[in-house]
Amino acid sequence: SCRHVTNISSAEAMNTCYIASTYSTYSMEEIVAAAPGGFRWFQLYIHQNRRLSEQLVQRAEALGFQALVLTVDVPYGGKRRVDIHNNFQLPPHMEVENFRGSIEVGAVERCMVTPEGWARAPCPSKNDRSEYGLPAHSFDPSVCWDDIYWLRSLTHLPIIVKGILTQEDADLAMKHGVQGIIVSNHGGRQLDSTPATINALIEIKETVQDRIEVYVDGGIRTGSDVLKALALGAKYVFIGRPTLWGLAYKGEEGLREVLQILKDEFHLSMALAGCKKVSEIGRHLVQFSRL
Amino acid sequence: SCRHVTNISSAEAMNTCYIASTYSTYSMEEIVAAAPGGFRWFQLYIHQNRRLSEQLVQRAEALGFQALVLTVDVPYGGKRRVDIHNNFQLPPHMEVENFRGSIEVGAVERCMVTPEGWARAPCPSKNDRSEYGLPAHSFDPSVCWDDIYWLRSLTHLPIIVKGILTQEDADLAMKHGVQGIIVSNHGGRQLDSTPATINALIEIKETVQDRIEVYVDGGIRTGSDVLKALALGAKYVFIGRPTLWGLAYKGEEGLREVLQILKDEFHLSMALAGCKKVSEIGRHLVQFSRL
Amino acid sequence: SCRHVTNISSAEAMNTCYIASTYSTYSMEEIVAAAPGGFRWFQLYIHQNRRLSEQLVQRAEALGFQALVLTVDVPYGGKRRVDIHNNFQLPPHMEVENFRGSIEVGAVERCMVTPEGWARAPCPSKNDRSEYGLPAHSFDPSVCWDDIYWLRSLTHLPIIVKGILTQEDADLAMKHGVQGIIVSNHGGRQLDSTPATINALIEIKETVQDRIEVYVDGGIRTGSDVLKALALGAKYVFIGRPTLWGLAYKGEEGLREVLQILKDEFHLSMALAGCKKVSEIGRHLVQFSRL
Amino acid sequence: SCRHVTNISSAEAMNTCYIASTYSTYSMEEIVAAAPGGFRWFQLYIHQNRRLSEQLVQRAEALGFQALVLTVDVPYGGKRRVDIHNNFQLPPHMEVENFRGSIEVGAVERCMVTPEGWARAPCPSKNDRSEYGLPAHSFDPSVCWDDIYWLRSLTHLPIIVKGILTQEDADLAMKHGVQGIIVSNHGGRQLDSTPATINALIEIKETVQDRIEVYVDGGIRTGSDVLKALALGAKYVFIGRPTLWGLAYKGEEGLREVLQILKDEFHLSMALAGCKKVSEIGRHLVQFSRL
């Protein structure tokens, strides 16, 4: 097949955790086939039709994904001015694959936020690609903390929430029994003026301590960024844009090069900071501004 | 008529408060005719001939304006270097309309500030357009806090003072019985180095609490700016330049688009910050710099 | 005569204090003749030949200068990289006039600073123009606090020290009986990384209080700069570069325009800050950074 | 010979301390011959073959170097993106001279850092110039504090550690008996985001006090930089890049000019800061940011 599932196979080859999105242009099954032994998590966006989400969770567990990552910062798509400026559209030959054949057609309503609360409006047709080619109802804005219990009832997989930026939300996440937190501001693409995740990580780690694992994404560009994130308490870091840069530069080979560069730089930074093992990395490595 | 009163009709259509200026190039009557059901306030600049101001206040109340906004930061026009550089003049076909027929002609004096206090100098003729086309004596530099009582004696409308930047002045405003405060630095055009209004808002809200309503203008450019202002205690925000950008781009249609963009962005920002209702917006949304 | 003494006559016309330098290209006598009624101080650079300085002080007093300004931050000329880059030389038709006929010729020594202290080296000849055309020995690096007493013995004029930047030096100046302090870093041209004078003013005013008058120069470019300096305790502000800009633009007319602009802007800034008189200007006008 | 040992002879001529590197392209013997009376230290990079390092230490002592500078921040070469971008290679006519004839040839292993600790990998051949033309095994990443004792057993020279950036490491260095510390981040070329040495100097001087001498390099570009470093407690400052600029501009003459400029500027800055002797320079000269 000429359809390469580049990211996951590169991640497998590099012994790296890969988070497959609900809205991937490859299906879960294709992803697993491309990297059967890979370390992979499934990132769930809860659909307004909850039945569809239930099916996804069950497929993910059956396919051997090792954790469920629940996206909690996308009740709606953010206003991405660059995408608007560039008139971004999913290219015609690409489609969201996980829902192939299962999206309902017909007149449905759509949740909208108003100053007075949620309202419902007639929904654009299934073919409306206005939101980056995603099918209508892809995001359920009514997701709330109790939905963690609903997810828990569906799967034995660890549940990790992605998109936490404050101590208060980290406390709520722990109270609702999640197994991990990804500190994330969605690459800065959801809401203007959110805190930098490296700062939010500090605050969140203070409350979480070692009770559950904390991860971070956003702004990781060099190996010394990885070192800083680990020093501030992240168990893993995740990257987005650098993978795209590698792919744009030279496809799968470019992506592997990006991963290799980050790995090498991280090891070198660790050594130059005087750490022989990851376990020696600690907050003492970071000097906060005297300001 | 080919004279469109774009701002007020757009504001009415968008369910937005419109503040009509004393020195509008449309008369109060034209403004009301263009948007009879609109939510509108009248912004008073006190004239050196107080009788003229009294007539304006009475016309505003009779025409159904819902509040009187007293401008308190323009004893003199500021030094606007860009206007000087561009040799700005009110275009010849435009005129300040509210005083048509009522401006006195003749030799009068003009107040001037000196290091020793106020002085009086011969006044340039009525036709002098040096101050942006405003008639001579448009600004009375002797306005002081007791003039709030004078205004109170003229009208039953709520009195809102516009141009407050400090806690001390906010306390004085409340002491003199105003119903509201617009935190404003006149778009930064009156005096170099005034504080940013978003900062002044914080200070002022601390002293005012919920005793009277506090509003803010200056620097509101996106929906997340609106969210921040409301989070810091503003009841409303007002905009100036963005309306001009919309008008310059596409007249009334452009202006409506600007208002719609801000409204949509605000609702989206609110939702992404986790607020279902405006009443859920609060200071907890704002993280102050660790510096 | 075609030799115009522009600065002093403009200063007189504008009712402004003029500080005439020891190394002016006009003699004291010419300056007084150009503006007999002007408010003027004489700025003394102490010469290595103290007799020359004594003569200057006596001439200044006899000519009606109202104060003696002692420059204390020029034991040596600073390293002015821009002057070096531009290969600046006093134009051949200009000369330092105050010493005409009185500079000694012959082999003298020159003080030089070394890590071990002062040393003496053979002096370049009188014709050496390497230091901006100043005669050799123009600056006496051995000037110390006790020289205030020496100056006091020579004249009844008030003694004002120019070039103070710290609380410690302000205290020493008062202890040695000076009548005033000009907070100055010589326009930033003497030593890299000196504090901004507006900051030094705050510190110095704290220790001096109202015991003697404190003035400031450096960085005054607009009327709101004047307002800030007065608000922070300066009795007068002095300017340097803006006068040169005015002169370069249009000679004496340009200089008068610069002075007029600053005066008008200052009065307007004062009014817009709510001050009717200079005596109402105070530290409450300045809001320090929350950082 | 047409091979000039420019740096050391200039340093001697200027009465400046010269630190000769293990990986100089001139041998120790050549350096001493070029400046027999110079003030010089030998900078040791510990080789994986410790016998080679022992020989170097003994040669340095025998040749009259006055101190041994142990580089402690190069377990591996840093990732120097500019060098990679420029494809930097030691020019073919230049070679590291100190090891001429003594580097072992053959299959050896190389230390590499991994997340789990040190590992060994087959070593590239002696001819591999990938690391700036240095022979393989040039850096021994296993160097640790106890190696100070090993060095102490080899030589009577004072041992100075170069590359200290924290109070903790300064304390360890003193505990292991070093005679001096060079605060250094290797010109910022080893690891991203290291502290500026001028800041690290403050912290380190606080713990070291006057028990051993503290030096600094990094960022010294002007005489006022020298003054600041001394004011904050450095006994000497060292420079790197400015010497290269001088050499690139005009060889030995350019280098001497750079040294002379720094010396002159330092003396002038000292005088303008009010210090007659180096012993009068102190922390009181530095005003820390009010932020």
XYZ file of C-alpha atoms in Angstrom, chain A:
291
model
C 0.000 0.000 0.000
C 1.163 3.480 -0.722
C -0.520 4.712 2.439
C 2.204 4.979 4.980
C 1.401 5.361 8.633
C 4.558 7.213 9.182
C 4.174 8.607 12.642
C 3.343 5.417 14.445
C 5.962 3.325 12.714
C 8.624 5.913 13.431
C 7.539 6.119 17.031
C 7.723 2.356 17.329
C 11.142 2.278 15.772
C 12.333 4.976 18.152
C 10.745 3.343 21.196
C 8.539 6.378 21.708
C 4.969 6.689 22.927
C 2.553 7.535 20.119
C -0.848 9.094 20.837
C -3.314 8.276 18.058
C -6.113 10.813 17.694
C -9.796 10.060 17.289
C -9.634 12.266 14.228
C -6.623 10.653 12.618
C -6.733 10.193 8.879
C -5.754 6.591 9.550
C -8.012 4.214 11.401
C -6.973 2.660 14.668
C -6.696 -0.674 12.934
C -4.313 0.714 10.296
C -2.194 2.295 13.004
C -1.876 -0.939 14.952
C -1.077 -2.872 11.802
C 1.734 -0.435 11.003
C 3.362 -0.799 14.398
C 1.997 -3.843 16.165
C 4.502 -3.702 19.002
C 4.452 0.058 19.513
C 3.840 1.910 22.721
C 0.610 3.739 21.920
C -2.212 5.557 23.599
C -5.571 6.500 22.113
C -6.679 10.134 22.278
C -10.423 10.386 22.628
C -12.474 13.397 21.597
C -15.965 12.705 22.913
C -18.550 12.783 20.120
C -22.002 14.257 20.621
C -23.266 10.816 19.760
C -21.876 9.058 22.793
C -22.519 5.644 21.270
C -19.815 6.392 18.694
C -17.349 7.216 21.450
C -18.186 4.033 23.314
C -17.417 2.013 20.210
C -14.074 3.810 19.823
C -13.080 3.114 23.410
C -13.900 -0.534 23.026
C -11.987 -0.781 19.732
C -8.981 0.940 21.312
C -8.907 -1.472 24.232
C -9.367 -4.486 21.973
C -6.566 -3.289 19.691
C -4.107 -3.110 22.553
C -3.773 0.616 23.071
C -2.244 0.983 26.516
C -4.099 4.074 27.730
C -7.007 6.330 26.936
C -6.160 10.034 26.634
C -9.247 12.154 27.146
C -9.040 15.570 25.483
C -10.612 18.069 27.862
C -9.790 21.428 26.289
C -11.783 21.232 23.053
C -15.456 21.783 23.783
C -15.226 23.743 20.536
C -12.452 24.184 18.029
C -10.339 27.245 18.843
C -10.172 30.236 16.555
C -7.013 29.561 14.599
C -6.357 32.775 12.763
C -3.496 31.332 10.749
C -5.725 28.547 9.453
C -8.382 31.111 8.555
C -5.807 33.291 6.831
C -4.476 30.283 4.894
C -7.996 28.982 4.199
C -6.891 25.634 5.539
C -8.932 22.599 4.425
C -8.201 18.950 4.901
C -6.968 17.882 1.450
C -9.717 16.113 -0.529
C -7.906 12.769 -0.575
C -7.710 12.651 3.216
C -10.557 11.731 5.495
C -11.132 11.085 9.127
C -11.118 7.295 9.121
C -12.216 6.126 12.537
C -15.865 6.955 11.892
C -16.057 5.688 8.312
C -19.561 4.327 7.785
C -20.775 5.098 11.261
C -21.527 8.825 11.172
C -25.248 9.386 11.182
C -26.714 11.414 8.380
C -29.716 13.637 8.829
C -30.980 16.744 10.519
C -29.408 17.123 13.927
C -28.863 19.990 16.265
C -25.599 21.549 17.318
C -24.584 22.890 20.684
C -23.548 26.510 20.758
C -22.308 28.582 23.628
C -24.064 31.863 24.391
C -23.706 34.324 27.217
C -26.739 32.768 28.850
C -25.478 29.210 28.518
C -25.734 26.433 25.959
C -28.180 26.685 23.088
C -28.992 24.409 20.199
C -28.970 25.371 16.556
C -29.668 23.495 13.341
C -26.605 21.558 12.381
C -24.779 21.920 9.098
C -24.871 18.808 6.954
C -22.404 15.978 7.301
C -20.555 17.276 4.299
C -19.815 20.588 5.904
C -16.027 20.698 6.140
C -15.855 24.077 7.757
C -14.184 22.759 10.912
C -10.979 21.421 9.355
C -12.856 18.612 7.629
C -14.169 17.132 10.842
C -17.686 15.694 10.717
C -20.392 17.663 12.460
C -20.852 16.924 16.177
C -17.267 15.828 16.516
C -16.869 17.754 19.747
C -19.360 17.420 22.579
C -19.232 20.682 24.527
C -21.242 19.197 27.373
C -18.381 16.965 28.559
C -17.926 17.381 32.297
C -16.038 15.756 35.140
C -18.631 13.024 35.692
C -17.885 11.740 32.211
C -14.687 10.338 33.697
C -16.946 7.874 35.560
C -18.763 7.057 32.320
C -15.425 6.337 30.614
C -14.274 4.279 33.577
C -17.386 2.125 33.170
C -16.447 1.429 29.554
C -12.832 0.327 29.831
C -10.096 -1.018 32.023
C -7.507 1.193 30.341
C -5.825 3.902 32.392
C -7.519 7.258 31.800
C -5.259 10.235 31.225
C -6.714 13.743 30.855
C -5.060 16.061 28.363
C -5.440 19.846 28.512
C -5.044 20.635 32.215
C -3.441 24.004 33.015
C -4.293 24.770 36.639
C -3.860 23.310 40.074
C -7.616 23.412 40.608
C -8.319 21.254 37.564
C -5.484 18.895 38.449
C -7.065 18.388 41.864
C -10.450 17.696 40.276
C -8.881 15.242 37.862
C -7.288 13.299 40.706
C -10.528 13.400 42.680
C -12.298 11.802 39.694
C -9.769 9.025 39.592
C -7.681 9.655 36.489
C -4.369 7.832 36.193
C -2.423 10.667 34.570
C -2.460 14.285 33.435
C -1.020 15.824 30.286
C -0.361 19.497 30.987
C -1.237 21.051 27.646
C -2.620 24.181 26.047
C -3.167 22.380 22.760
C -0.070 23.928 21.270
C -1.439 27.394 22.037
C -4.058 26.911 19.336
C -7.208 26.818 21.429
C -7.283 30.056 23.396
C -5.178 33.206 23.338
C -3.175 34.029 26.452
C -3.156 30.619 28.084
C -0.138 30.051 30.337
C 2.952 28.406 28.931
C 2.783 24.723 29.801
C 6.262 24.740 31.342
C 4.915 27.221 33.909
C 1.649 25.362 34.394
C 3.643 22.173 34.939
C 5.361 23.714 37.966
C 2.068 24.711 39.536
C 0.393 21.395 38.797
C 3.281 19.282 39.975
C 3.127 21.121 43.297
C -0.340 19.812 43.986
C -0.089 16.403 42.309
C 3.304 15.496 43.734
C 3.906 11.834 42.905
C 0.354 10.629 43.333
C -0.219 10.214 39.590
C 2.025 10.741 36.588
C 2.193 14.165 34.988
C 3.210 14.725 31.355
C 3.563 17.894 29.321
C 3.418 19.054 25.729
C 3.869 22.440 24.092
C 7.064 24.200 23.182
C 9.422 21.208 23.330
C 11.914 21.991 20.578
C 15.339 20.872 21.815
C 16.837 18.293 24.092
C 17.398 20.900 26.764
C 13.652 21.616 26.699
C 13.102 17.941 27.469
C 15.605 18.159 30.302
C 13.851 21.183 31.794
C 10.429 19.538 31.600
C 11.710 16.403 33.322
C 13.527 18.508 35.893
C 10.234 20.203 36.701
C 8.476 16.923 37.211
C 7.168 15.688 33.869
C 7.338 11.915 33.434
C 7.144 12.210 29.625
C 7.054 15.070 27.173
C 5.059 14.997 23.956
C 5.753 16.871 20.749
C 3.588 18.013 17.844
C 5.046 20.577 15.498
C 8.571 19.107 15.351
C 7.114 15.893 13.929
C 5.423 17.926 11.204
C 8.668 19.711 10.408
C 10.428 16.380 10.026
C 7.643 14.985 7.836
C 7.591 18.100 5.672
C 11.353 17.930 5.270
C 11.761 14.276 4.355
C 8.751 12.110 5.233
C 9.362 9.162 7.524
C 13.113 9.623 7.364
C 12.750 13.255 8.407
C 10.523 12.302 11.291
C 12.975 9.691 12.537
C 15.694 12.282 12.295
C 13.703 14.693 14.449
C 13.154 12.017 17.073
C 16.815 11.019 16.966
C 17.969 14.640 17.302
C 15.755 15.182 20.329
C 16.927 11.942 21.904
C 20.600 12.711 21.333
C 20.261 16.280 22.499
C 18.405 15.182 25.594
C 21.093 12.652 26.512
C 23.822 15.187 25.890
C 22.031 17.902 27.898
C 21.529 15.443 30.720
C 25.215 14.586 30.755
C 26.300 18.210 30.560
C 23.990 19.017 33.462
C 25.821 16.374 35.438
C 23.180 13.643 35.446
C 24.254 10.077 34.773
C 20.733 8.690 34.932
C 17.230 10.048 34.348
C 16.586 9.457 38.030
C 19.219 12.074 38.861
C 17.311 14.777 36.997
C 15.567 17.046 39.467
C 14.242 20.477 40.172
C 17.687 21.557 41.421
C 18.724 21.802 37.739
C 16.417 24.752 37.148
C 17.342 28.211 38.283
C 14.344 30.495 38.423
C 14.667 34.105 37.367
C 15.793 36.463 40.085
C 13.108 38.810 38.823
